[in-house]
Coordinates of C-alpha atoms and ligand atoms in Angstrom, one line a residue:
M1 CA -0.1 -0.2 0.2
T2 CA 1.1 3.6 -0.8
T3 CA 2.2 5.3 2.2
E4 CA 3.4 8.5 0.4
D5 CA 3.3 11.7 3.0
W6 CA 0.6 13.8 1.2
Q7 CA 1.3 16.8 3.3
R8 CA 4.1 17.8 1.7
R9 CA 3.0 18.0 -1.8
P10 CA 2.4 21.6 -2.9
G11 CA -0.6 23.1 -2.2
A12 CA -1.6 20.8 0.0
P13 CA -4.0 22.1 2.8
R14 CA -3.6 21.4 5.8
H15 CA -5.4 20.1 8.9
G16 CA -8.8 21.5 10.1
T17 CA -9.8 22.3 6.4
Q18 CA -13.2 22.2 6.3
L19 CA -14.2 21.1 2.2
C20 CA -18.2 20.9 2.8
P21 CA -21.0 20.0 4.4
L22 CA -22.1 16.3 4.5
N23 CA -25.3 16.7 2.8
E24 CA -23.4 18.5 -0.3
I25 CA -22.2 14.6 -1.5
R26 CA -24.9 12.2 -2.9
E27 CA -24.8 9.1 -0.8
P28 CA -23.1 7.0 -2.4
G29 CA -21.3 10.0 -4.4
A30 CA -18.0 11.4 -4.3
R31 CA -16.7 14.9 -5.3
G32 CA -13.2 16.6 -6.1
F33 CA -11.6 19.4 -4.4
L34 CA -9.1 21.4 -5.9
F35 CA -6.3 23.8 -3.7
G36 CA -3.7 26.3 -5.4
E37 CA -2.8 26.6 -9.0
G38 CA -0.2 25.7 -11.3
K39 CA 2.9 23.8 -9.7
E40 CA 1.0 24.8 -6.0
R41 CA -2.3 22.5 -7.2
F42 CA -3.5 19.9 -5.4
D43 CA -5.8 17.5 -6.5
M44 CA -8.2 15.3 -3.5
F45 CA -11.8 13.8 -4.1
V46 CA -14.0 13.0 -0.9
V47 CA -16.2 9.7 -1.2
R48 CA -19.6 9.5 0.9
R49 CA -21.1 6.0 1.9
G50 CA -23.7 6.2 4.6
A51 CA -21.9 8.4 7.1
D52 CA -18.8 7.7 6.3
V53 CA -16.5 9.3 4.3
F54 CA -12.8 8.4 2.6
A55 CA -10.6 10.8 1.4
Y56 CA -8.0 11.0 -1.8
V57 CA -5.3 12.1 -3.4
K58 CA -6.9 12.4 -7.2
E59 CA -3.7 10.1 -8.7
C60 CA -4.4 7.0 -10.1
P61 CA -1.3 4.7 -8.8
H62 CA -0.9 2.6 -11.7
A63 CA -0.1 6.6 -14.6
F64 CA -0.5 8.5 -12.1
T65 CA -3.5 10.3 -14.1
P66 CA -6.3 12.1 -12.2
L67 CA -9.0 9.4 -11.7
E68 CA -12.3 11.0 -13.7
T69 CA -13.4 11.7 -17.2
W70 CA -15.8 14.1 -15.8
P71 CA -16.4 15.9 -12.6
D72 CA -16.7 14.4 -9.6
K73 CA -17.8 10.9 -11.5
F74 CA -15.2 8.2 -9.1
L75 CA -17.7 5.6 -8.9
T76 CA -18.4 2.6 -11.6
L77 CA -22.2 2.2 -12.2
A78 CA -22.5 0.1 -9.1
E79 CA -22.1 2.8 -7.1
D80 CA -19.8 0.2 -4.6
E81 CA -16.1 1.0 -6.1
I82 CA -14.3 3.8 -7.4
V83 CA -13.2 3.4 -10.5
C84 CA -9.5 5.1 -13.1
S85 CA -11.6 6.3 -16.3
T86 CA -7.9 6.0 -17.8
H87 CA -7.7 2.2 -17.6
G88 CA -10.7 0.7 -15.6
A89 CA -9.0 0.2 -12.2
L90 CA -10.8 -0.5 -9.4
F91 CA -10.6 0.7 -6.3
N92 CA -12.8 -0.4 -2.4
M93 CA -14.2 3.1 -1.2
D94 CA -13.5 2.4 1.8
D95 CA -9.2 1.8 2.0
G96 CA -8.8 2.9 -2.0
L97 CA -6.6 -0.6 -2.5
C98 CA -7.3 -1.0 -5.7
T99 CA -8.7 -4.7 -6.5
S100 CA -9.1 -4.8 -10.4
G101 CA -7.1 -3.9 -13.6
P102 CA -3.2 -2.7 -14.3
C103 CA -2.6 -1.5 -9.7
T104 CA -4.3 -4.1 -8.6
G105 CA -2.4 -4.3 -5.3
K106 CA -1.3 -1.1 -5.4
A107 CA -3.4 1.5 -3.4
L108 CA -4.7 5.2 -3.6
I109 CA -3.4 8.6 -1.3
P110 CA -5.1 8.6 1.7
I111 CA -6.5 11.7 3.4
P112 CA -8.0 11.4 7.1
V113 CA -11.7 13.0 7.4
T114 CA -14.1 13.6 9.6
V115 CA -17.2 14.5 9.7
E116 CA -17.3 17.8 12.0
N117 CA -21.0 19.5 12.6
G118 CA -21.7 18.0 9.7
M119 CA -18.6 19.7 7.6
I120 CA -16.2 16.9 6.0
T121 CA -12.9 17.9 7.3
I122 CA -9.4 17.0 7.7
I123 CA -8.0 15.6 10.4
Q124 CA -4.3 15.5 9.9
Ligands
LIG201 S1 -4.0 5.4 -14.8 FE1 -5.6 4.3 -14.0 S2 -5.6 2.2 -14.3 FE2 -4.6 3.2 -16.3

């Protein structure tokens, strides 16, 4: 599993950054977030399943491209897995592990988040 320290990437949001209210993401659903621009740009996304939220750096561990083709379309049609639109790799929603495709066994880079007073918030 990837253990890269996402916090060292340029533009990475800080502990306590509020992303959006939980109810602004469909259930199940996902939403992308962008911080900074240019060389300081940091892309991430959040997936929601029930009251649970999981966040990842928006970068496939296969070819290091963004995962989605269309804005906020990170899930399969069944909305039970994350899918990379480039070559179709599938990832668990809750731990980002790739279970099918060219990067099977690798994982998305997780970003710890929680819901505080209804707001999805980065906690580390
Ligand atoms: S870049 Fe994601 S599966 Fe190839």
